[in-house]
CSV table of C-alpha atoms in Angstrom, one decimal:
chain,number,residue,atom,x,y,z
A,520,MET,CA,14.6,19.5,24.4
A,521,ASN,CA,11.9,17.6,23.3
A,522,LYS,CA,13.3,17.9,19.8
A,523,ILE,CA,16.5,16.9,20.7
A,524,TRP,CA,15.2,13.6,22.5
A,525,SER,CA,13.1,13.1,19.4
A,526,ILE,CA,15.9,13.2,17.1
A,527,ILE,CA,18.1,10.9,19.5
A,528,GLN,CA,15.0,8.4,19.4
A,529,GLU,CA,14.8,8.3,15.8
A,530,THR,CA,18.4,8.0,15.1
A,531,ALA,CA,18.8,5.1,17.6
A,532,GLY,CA,15.9,3.7,16.0
A,533,ILE,CA,14.0,3.4,19.6
A,534,ARG,CA,11.0,5.3,18.4
A,535,ALA,CA,7.8,3.4,17.4
A,536,ASP,CA,8.0,3.2,13.7
A,537,HIS,CA,4.8,3.7,11.3
A,538,ASP,CA,3.4,0.6,10.1
A,539,TYR,CA,4.7,1.1,6.8
A,540,VAL,CA,8.2,1.5,8.1
A,541,LYS,CA,7.7,-1.9,9.3
A,542,THR,CA,6.4,-3.4,6.5
A,543,TYR,CA,9.4,-2.2,4.2
A,544,LEU,CA,11.9,-3.1,6.7
A,545,GLU,CA,10.5,-6.7,7.0
A,546,HIS,CA,10.2,-7.0,3.0
A,547,HIS,CA,13.8,-5.7,2.8
A,548,ASN,CA,15.2,-8.2,5.7
A,549,LEU,CA,13.5,-11.0,4.3
A,550,ALA,CA,14.7,-10.2,0.8
A,551,TYR,CA,18.4,-10.1,2.1
A,552,LEU,CA,17.9,-13.1,4.3
A,553,MET,CA,17.2,-15.2,1.4
A,554,VAL,CA,20.2,-13.9,-0.3
A,555,ILE,CA,22.3,-14.7,2.8
A,556,SER,CA,21.0,-18.1,3.6
A,557,MET,CA,21.3,-19.0,-0.2
A,558,PHE,CA,24.9,-17.7,-0.6
A,559,SER,CA,25.8,-19.8,2.8
A,560,ILE,CA,24.0,-23.1,1.5
A,561,VAL,CA,26.0,-22.7,-1.5
A,562,SER,CA,29.5,-21.8,-0.1
A,563,GLN,CA,29.1,-24.3,2.6
A,564,THR,CA,28.4,-26.9,0.2
A,565,LEU,CA,31.1,-26.2,-2.0
A,566,MET,CA,34.0,-25.5,0.4
A,567,PRO,CA,34.1,-29.1,1.8
A,568,LEU,CA,33.8,-30.4,-1.7
A,569,ILE,CA,36.7,-28.1,-2.8
A,570,GLY,CA,38.8,-29.4,0.2
A,571,LEU,CA,38.1,-33.1,-0.5
A,572,LEU,CA,39.2,-32.5,-4.1
A,573,GLY,CA,42.7,-31.7,-2.8
A,574,PHE,CA,42.7,-27.9,-2.7
A,575,PRO,CA,44.0,-27.2,0.8
A,576,ALA,CA,44.6,-23.5,0.1
A,577,ALA,CA,40.9,-23.0,0.0
A,578,GLY,CA,40.8,-23.0,3.8
A,579,ALA,CA,38.2,-25.6,4.3
A,580,GLY,CA,40.6,-28.0,3.0
A,581,SER,CA,42.9,-27.5,5.6
A,582,VAL,CA,40.2,-28.0,8.2
A,583,LEU,CA,39.0,-31.2,6.8
A,584,SER,CA,42.3,-32.5,6.4
A,585,ALA,CA,43.0,-32.2,10.2
A,586,PRO,CA,42.5,-34.8,12.5
A,587,SER,CA,39.4,-33.8,14.0
A,588,TYR,CA,37.4,-34.1,10.9
A,589,LEU,CA,34.1,-35.1,12.3
A,590,PRO,CA,33.4,-32.2,14.6
A,591,VAL,CA,33.8,-29.5,11.6
A,592,HIS,CA,31.9,-32.0,9.6
A,593,PHE,CA,28.7,-31.4,11.9
A,594,VAL,CA,29.6,-27.8,12.1
A,595,TYR,CA,29.0,-27.6,8.1
A,596,ILE,CA,25.9,-29.7,8.4
A,597,ILE,CA,24.4,-27.6,11.3
A,598,GLU,CA,25.3,-24.3,9.4
A,599,ILE,CA,23.6,-25.8,6.2
A,600,ALA,CA,20.6,-26.9,8.0
A,601,CYS,CA,20.1,-23.4,9.6
A,602,SER,CA,20.4,-21.7,6.2
A,603,THR,CA,18.1,-23.9,4.6
A,604,PHE,CA,15.6,-23.4,7.3
A,605,CYS,CA,15.9,-19.7,7.1
A,606,PHE,CA,15.8,-19.7,3.5
A,607,LEU,CA,12.5,-21.6,3.4
A,608,PHE,CA,11.2,-19.1,6.1
A,609,ALA,CA,12.1,-16.0,4.2
A,610,MET,CA,10.7,-17.3,1.1
A,611,HIS,CA,7.3,-18.3,2.6
A,612,ALA,CA,7.0,-14.9,4.9
A,613,HIS,CA,8.1,-13.0,1.9
A,614,ARG,CA,4.8,-14.0,0.0
A,615,LYS,CA,2.8,-13.0,3.0
A,616,THR,CA,4.3,-9.6,3.6
A,617,PRO,CA,3.6,-8.1,6.1
A,618,PHE,CA,4.0,-11.2,8.0
A,619,ASN,CA,5.3,-10.3,11.6
A,620,TYR,CA,7.8,-7.7,12.2
A,621,ARG,CA,8.9,-9.0,15.4
A,622,ILE,CA,9.2,-12.6,14.1
A,623,THR,CA,11.3,-11.6,11.1
A,624,ASN,CA,13.7,-9.7,13.4
A,625,ALA,CA,14.0,-12.4,15.7
A,626,VAL,CA,14.6,-15.1,12.9
A,627,CYS,CA,17.4,-12.7,11.5
A,628,LEU,CA,18.9,-12.4,15.0
A,629,LEU,CA,18.9,-16.1,15.5
A,630,TYR,CA,20.6,-16.6,12.1
A,631,GLY,CA,22.9,-14.0,12.7
A,632,PHE,CA,24.0,-15.6,15.8
A,633,ALA,CA,24.3,-19.1,14.2
A,634,MET,CA,26.5,-17.4,11.6
A,635,THR,CA,28.5,-15.8,14.2
A,636,CYS,CA,29.1,-19.0,15.9
A,637,TYR,CA,30.0,-20.8,12.9
A,638,GLY,CA,32.6,-18.1,11.8
A,639,ALA,CA,34.0,-18.0,15.1
A,640,TYR,CA,34.4,-21.7,15.4
A,641,ILE,CA,36.0,-21.7,11.8
A,642,SER,CA,38.4,-18.9,12.8
A,643,VAL,CA,39.6,-20.4,15.8
A,644,TYR,CA,39.5,-24.2,15.2
A,645,ASP,CA,42.9,-24.9,13.5
A,646,PRO,CA,46.1,-23.3,14.6
A,647,HIS,CA,47.4,-24.0,11.1
A,648,LEU,CA,45.0,-21.5,9.7
A,649,GLY,CA,47.0,-18.6,11.7
A,650,LEU,CA,43.9,-17.9,13.7
A,651,THR,CA,42.6,-16.0,10.9
A,652,VAL,CA,39.7,-13.5,11.8
A,653,MET,CA,38.3,-13.6,8.2
A,654,PRO,CA,35.3,-16.1,8.4
A,655,PHE,CA,34.0,-14.3,11.5
A,656,LEU,CA,34.5,-10.7,9.9
A,657,ILE,CA,32.7,-12.2,6.8
A,658,ASN,CA,29.7,-13.1,8.6
A,659,GLU,CA,29.6,-10.2,10.3
A,660,MET,CA,29.7,-8.0,7.4
A,661,TRP,CA,26.9,-10.2,5.9
A,662,ILE,CA,24.7,-9.6,8.9
A,663,PHE,CA,25.2,-6.1,9.8
A,664,GLY,CA,26.0,-4.9,6.4
A,665,LEU,CA,22.9,-6.1,4.6
A,666,LEU,CA,20.2,-6.5,7.3
A,667,ALA,CA,18.5,-3.4,8.6
A,668,PHE,CA,18.5,-3.4,12.3
A,669,PRO,CA,17.7,-0.6,14.8
A,670,PRO,CA,20.9,1.0,15.7
A,671,PHE,CA,20.5,0.4,19.4
A,672,LEU,CA,20.0,-3.3,18.8
A,673,SER,CA,22.6,-3.5,16.4
A,674,LEU,CA,24.9,-1.8,19.0
A,675,PHE,CA,24.3,-4.2,21.6
A,676,VAL,CA,24.2,-7.4,19.5
A,677,SER,CA,27.3,-6.6,17.3
A,678,ALA,CA,29.2,-5.6,20.7
A,679,PHE,CA,28.2,-8.8,22.3
A,680,TYR,CA,29.6,-10.9,19.2
A,681,PHE,CA,32.8,-9.1,19.0
A,682,MET,CA,33.7,-9.1,22.9
A,683,SER,CA,32.9,-12.8,23.0
A,684,TYR,CA,35.0,-13.6,19.9
A,685,ALA,CA,37.7,-11.4,21.2
A,686,HIS,CA,37.3,-13.3,24.5
A,687,ILE,CA,37.9,-16.5,23.0
A,688,LEU,CA,41.0,-15.3,20.8
A,689,ASN,CA,42.9,-14.1,23.8
A,690,MET,CA,42.1,-17.2,25.9
A,691,ILE,CA,44.0,-19.0,23.0
A,692,GLN,CA,46.7,-16.8,22.6
A,693,TYR,CA,46.5,-13.0,23.8
A,694,SER,CA,47.3,-10.4,21.4
A,695,PHE,CA,47.0,-6.6,22.1
A,696,GLY,CA,47.2,-5.7,18.4
A,697,ARG,CA,44.5,-8.2,17.3
A,698,THR,CA,42.2,-7.0,20.1
A,699,ILE,CA,42.6,-3.5,18.8
A,700,CYS,CA,42.1,-4.6,15.2
A,701,LEU,CA,39.0,-6.3,16.1
A,702,LEU,CA,37.9,-3.0,17.9
A,703,LEU,CA,38.2,-1.0,14.7
A,704,PHE,CA,36.4,-3.6,12.7
A,705,TRP,CA,33.3,-3.6,15.1
A,706,VAL,CA,33.3,0.3,15.1
A,707,SER,CA,33.6,0.1,11.3
A,708,ILE,CA,30.9,-2.6,11.1
A,709,TYR,CA,28.6,-0.7,13.4
A,710,VAL,CA,28.6,2.6,11.5
A,711,ILE,CA,28.0,0.6,8.3
A,712,SER,CA,24.9,-0.8,10.2
A,713,VAL,CA,23.8,2.5,11.1
A,714,ILE,CA,24.2,4.0,7.6
A,715,ARG,CA,22.5,1.1,6.2
A,716,TYR,CA,19.4,1.5,8.5
A,717,ARG,CA,19.2,5.2,8.1
A,718,VAL,CA,19.4,4.9,4.4
A,719,SER,CA,16.5,2.2,4.4
A,720,LEU,CA,14.5,4.7,6.4
A,721,ASN,CA,15.2,7.5,4.1
A,722,VAL,CA,14.1,5.2,1.1
A,723,VAL,CA,10.9,4.2,2.8
A,724,HIS,CA,9.8,7.7,3.9
A,725,GLU,CA,10.5,9.3,0.5
A,726,LYS,CA,8.7,6.3,-1.2
A,727,HIS,CA,5.8,7.0,1.3
A,728,ARG,CA,5.8,10.7,0.7
A,729,SER,CA,5.9,10.1,-3.1
A,730,GLU,CA,2.9,7.7,-2.8
A,731,SER,CA,0.8,10.1,-0.6
A,732,VAL,CA,1.4,12.9,-3.3
A,733,TYR,CA,0.3,10.5,-6.0
A,734,GLU,CA,-2.7,9.4,-4.1
A,735,LYS,CA,-3.7,13.0,-3.3
A,736,LEU,CA,-3.2,13.9,-7.0
A,737,GLU,CA,-5.1,11.0,-8.4
A,738,VAL,CA,-7.8,12.0,-5.7
A,739,ILE,CA,-8.1,15.5,-7.1
A,740,SER,CA,-7.9,14.4,-10.8
A,741,ARG,CA,-11.0,11.9,-9.9
A,742,THR,CA,-13.0,14.5,-8.0
A,743,ASP,CA,-15.2,17.6,-9.0
A,744,ALA,CA,-13.7,20.8,-7.3
A,745,LEU,CA,-17.2,22.3,-6.8
A,746,THR,CA,-19.5,19.3,-5.5
A,747,GLY,CA,-16.8,16.8,-4.2
A,748,LEU,CA,-18.4,14.3,-6.4
A,749,LYS,CA,-16.5,12.0,-8.6
A,750,ASN,CA,-15.8,13.4,-12.2
A,751,ARG,CA,-16.0,12.1,-15.7
A,752,THR,CA,-12.2,10.8,-15.2
A,753,ALA,CA,-13.5,8.8,-12.2
A,754,LEU,CA,-16.1,7.5,-14.5
A,755,ASN,CA,-14.0,6.2,-17.1
A,756,SER,CA,-11.7,4.3,-14.6
A,757,ASP,CA,-14.9,2.8,-12.9
A,758,PHE,CA,-16.3,1.3,-16.0
A,759,ARG,CA,-14.6,-1.9,-15.2
A,760,ASN,CA,-16.6,-2.0,-12.0
A,761,PHE,CA,-19.8,-2.4,-13.8
A,762,SER,CA,-19.4,-5.4,-16.0
A,763,SER,CA,-21.7,-8.3,-15.4
A,764,ALA,CA,-23.9,-6.1,-13.3
A,765,HIS,CA,-27.6,-5.2,-13.5
A,766,LEU,CA,-27.7,-1.5,-13.6
A,767,HIS,CA,-30.1,1.4,-13.1
A,768,VAL,CA,-28.4,4.3,-15.1
A,769,MET,CA,-30.1,7.9,-14.7
A,770,MET,CA,-29.0,11.1,-16.1
A,771,THR,CA,-30.5,14.3,-14.4
A,772,ASP,CA,-30.1,17.9,-14.6
A,773,ILE,CA,-31.5,20.7,-12.7
A,774,ASP,CA,-34.8,22.5,-14.1
A,775,ASN,CA,-34.3,26.1,-15.0
A,776,PHE,CA,-30.7,26.2,-13.9
A,777,LYS,CA,-29.8,29.0,-16.2
A,778,GLU,CA,-32.6,31.3,-15.0
A,779,TYR,CA,-31.0,30.7,-11.2
A,780,ASN,CA,-27.6,31.9,-12.7
A,781,ASP,CA,-28.9,34.7,-14.4
A,782,SER,CA,-31.1,36.1,-11.9
A,783,LEU,CA,-29.6,35.1,-8.6
A,784,GLY,CA,-25.9,34.9,-9.6
A,785,HIS,CA,-23.4,32.1,-10.2
A,786,GLN,CA,-22.5,31.7,-6.7
A,787,PHE,CA,-26.2,31.1,-5.9
A,788,GLY,CA,-26.1,28.7,-8.8
A,789,ASP,CA,-22.8,26.9,-7.5
A,790,GLU,CA,-24.6,26.4,-4.1
A,791,ILE,CA,-27.5,24.8,-6.0
A,792,LEU,CA,-25.4,22.5,-7.7
A,793,GLY,CA,-23.7,21.5,-4.3
A,794,ASN,CA,-26.7,20.8,-2.8
A,795,PHE,CA,-28.2,18.8,-5.6
A,796,GLY,CA,-25.1,16.9,-5.4
A,797,LYS,CA,-25.5,16.3,-1.6
A,798,CYS,CA,-29.2,15.3,-2.2
A,799,LEU,CA,-28.0,12.6,-4.8
A,800,CYS,CA,-25.5,11.2,-2.4
A,801,SER,CA,-27.6,11.1,0.5
A,802,VAL,CA,-29.8,8.6,-1.3
A,803,PHE,CA,-27.7,6.5,-3.7
A,804,GLY,CA,-24.4,7.0,-2.0
A,805,HIS,CA,-21.1,8.9,-3.0
A,806,ASN,CA,-19.8,6.0,-4.9
A,807,ASP,CA,-22.8,6.1,-7.2
A,808,VAL,CA,-23.2,9.7,-8.2
A,809,TYR,CA,-21.0,11.5,-10.8
A,810,ARG,CA,-21.1,15.0,-11.9
A,811,TYR,CA,-21.2,14.6,-15.5
A,812,GLY,CA,-20.8,18.2,-16.9
A,813,GLY,CA,-22.6,21.6,-15.9
A,814,ASP,CA,-25.7,20.8,-14.2
A,815,GLU,CA,-25.9,17.3,-15.3
A,816,PHE,CA,-25.4,14.7,-12.6
A,817,LEU,CA,-25.0,10.9,-13.4
A,818,VAL,CA,-26.3,8.0,-11.1
A,819,ILE,CA,-25.0,4.3,-11.9
A,820,ALA,CA,-26.6,2.1,-9.2
A,821,ASP,CA,-27.1,-1.6,-8.9
A,822,ASN,CA,-28.7,-3.8,-6.5
A,823,TYR,CA,-32.0,-2.1,-7.0
A,824,ASN,CA,-35.5,-3.3,-8.1
A,825,ASP,CA,-37.7,-1.1,-10.1
A,826,GLU,CA,-39.7,0.0,-7.1
A,827,ALA,CA,-36.6,0.6,-5.0
A,828,PHE,CA,-35.0,2.7,-7.4
A,829,LEU,CA,-38.2,4.8,-8.2
A,830,LYS,CA,-38.4,5.4,-4.3
A,831,ALA,CA,-35.0,6.4,-4.2
A,832,VAL,CA,-35.5,9.1,-7.0
A,833,ASN,CA,-38.4,10.3,-5.2
A,834,ARG,CA,-36.6,10.7,-1.9
A,835,ALA,CA,-34.1,12.5,-3.7
A,836,ARG,CA,-36.5,14.6,-5.4
A,837,CYS,CA,-38.0,15.4,-2.3
A,838,LYS,CA,-34.8,16.4,-0.5
A,839,PHE,CA,-33.9,18.6,-3.3
A,840,ASN,CA,-37.4,20.3,-3.6
A,841,ASN,CA,-37.0,21.4,0.2
A,842,CYS,CA,-33.5,22.4,0.3
A,843,THR,CA,-32.8,25.8,1.6
A,844,ILE,CA,-29.9,28.2,0.4
A,845,GLY,CA,-29.1,31.3,1.9
A,846,GLY,CA,-31.8,31.3,4.4
A,847,ARG,CA,-34.7,30.6,1.6
A,848,CYS,CA,-36.4,27.3,0.2
A,849,ILE,CA,-36.2,27.5,-3.3
A,850,HIS,CA,-38.3,24.3,-4.1
A,851,ALA,CA,-36.2,23.5,-7.0
A,852,THR,CA,-36.7,20.4,-9.2
A,853,PHE,CA,-34.8,18.2,-11.6
A,854,SER,CA,-35.5,16.1,-14.7
A,855,ALA,CA,-34.2,12.7,-15.2
A,856,GLY,CA,-33.9,10.0,-17.8
A,857,SER,CA,-33.0,6.6,-16.7
A,858,VAL,CA,-32.3,3.0,-18.3
A,859,LYS,CA,-32.2,-0.1,-16.7
A,860,GLY,CA,-30.3,-3.6,-18.1
A,861,ALA,CA,-27.7,-6.0,-17.9
A,862,CYS,CA,-24.1,-4.3,-18.3
A,863,HIS,CA,-21.7,-6.8,-19.8
A,864,SER,CA,-19.0,-4.4,-21.2
A,865,GLU,CA,-17.6,-0.8,-21.2
A,866,GLN,CA,-19.7,-0.5,-24.5
A,867,ASP,CA,-22.8,-1.6,-22.8
A,868,CYS,CA,-22.4,1.1,-20.0
A,869,LEU,CA,-21.5,4.0,-22.6
A,870,GLU,CA,-24.8,2.9,-24.5
A,871,MET,CA,-26.7,2.9,-21.2
A,872,ILE,CA,-25.6,6.5,-20.5
A,873,ARG,CA,-26.3,7.6,-23.9
A,874,GLN,CA,-29.8,6.1,-23.6
A,875,ALA,CA,-30.4,7.6,-20.5
A,876,ASP,CA,-29.3,11.2,-21.7
A,877,ILE,CA,-31.9,11.0,-24.5
A,878,ARG,CA,-34.4,10.1,-22.0
A,879,LEU,CA,-33.7,13.2,-20.0
A,880,TYR,CA,-34.4,15.4,-23.0
A,881,LYS,CA,-37.4,13.7,-23.5
A,882,ALA,CA,-38.6,14.2,-19.8
A,883,LYS,CA,-37.6,18.0,-20.0
A,884,ASP,CA,-39.5,18.3,-23.5
A,885,SER,CA,-42.4,16.7,-21.5
A,886,GLY,CA,-42.7,19.5,-19.1
A,887,LYS,CA,-39.5,18.9,-16.7
A,888,ASP,CA,-40.0,17.7,-13.0
A,889,ARG,CA,-40.2,14.1,-13.9
A,890,LEU,CA,-38.3,10.9,-14.7
A,891,PHE,CA,-38.5,9.2,-18.2
A,892,GLU,CA,-37.7,5.4,-17.6
A,893,GLY,CA,-37.0,2.7,-20.3
A,894,THR,CA,-34.8,-0.2,-20.7
A,895,LYS,CA,-32.0,-0.7,-23.3
A,896,PRO,CA,-33.8,-0.7,-26.7
A,897,LEU,CA,-33.3,-3.8,-29.1
A,898,PRO,CA,-32.6,-2.9,-32.7
A,899,GLY,CA,-35.8,-1.7,-34.3
A,900,ARG,CA,-37.8,-1.2,-31.3
A,901,SER,CA,-38.3,1.2,-28.4
A,902,GLU,CA,-39.4,0.1,-24.7
A,903,ASP,CA,-39.5,3.8,-23.6
A,904,GLN,CA,-42.1,4.6,-21.1
A,905,HIS,CA,-43.2,7.8,-19.6
A,906,ALA,CA,-43.4,7.6,-15.8
A,907,PRO,CA,-43.7,11.0,-14.1
A,908,VAL,CA,-42.5,11.0,-10.5
A,909,PRO,CA,-45.5,11.7,-7.8
A,910,ASP,CA,-44.8,14.8,-6.4
A,911,PRO,CA,-43.9,14.6,-2.9
A,912,ALA,CA,-45.0,18.4,-2.2
A,913,PRO,CA,-46.6,21.1,-4.3
A,914,ALA,CA,-43.8,22.5,-6.7
A,915,HIS,CA,-43.5,26.3,-6.6
A,916,ALA,CA,-41.3,28.6,-9.0
A,917,PRO,CA,-38.3,29.7,-7.4
A,918,GLU,CA,-38.5,33.4,-6.3
A,919,MET,CA,-36.6,35.5,-8.8
A,920,LYS,CA,-35.5,39.2,-7.8
């Protein structure tokens, strides 16, 4: 029963829509409101001119040549003014989408009401036009055929318009056949409105599903499956974020990692990698840490002075040295090489990564469990400096069995 009621709600458009649905429908209605209002401005400006030029067959010429020229003239002016206002509103709101879903719908309905009144007036104004319903029906087709209204709203509004118009016509000259024709036109226009709304919903839902799938695939492509950190693909796309920044770039890897894999198994080694990544993220943040490859991890951090960066490295080292895997504290250590300096381009960042990698190997050659710091070397000189990190706790060799 709940499922049936849910289907009815969705079909009638009375269920609360998601924000992305409201944004799409608002964007859709504003775009078509601009089209309708612009067409109305052009047509309502040209039709009186065509009539004044002596073409009474144009319809408006018959009206304008009738004795009551002034009232019709006012009707045209009012319609052009309403269309101009709606065009300017739609153009302004379209730039700020999402603007306000309810305000947009209200303006669309008010303009639809103005167009309906205009079409009804023109249709019944001059008996010489044969009480034609075409101006009224054309306006209704524009309103309910292009704008996407919820079916329940479209039902009541369109029914009110057609019943009011039929009542006016029957007051002038009753015709059962014309009433039946209007009823058939109303049903047809309402069906078109419902189909238009359902098509719009299907389009926006499909678009949202496609975007969600794309976002998930993008996250997967940018994320290392083992550690959950950003990978080399993410690094390549993040280079543009590092320009005009003062960076500390640090390349690290786990000391004696191959021995962990060989003696304790690759699953144990994977857990060490995961713990190492968590230790770095807990200190530097997820956005600054990358798994560069194997047991190498890259940290690219800004807004650090030298002292703060060294303290952050020490905190990460302390956390990793005391991490527990499988109920045992393994006292693991890591070596690191870092470089600091201003980054002005992607090439600068790549050079800093290369220099950090060189310093990493110097740290490992110097005995491991240490940080090798420096600044970007100028051509022909080296400013490397050996900076062992103070031990936060006595380091012990991992237990191998």
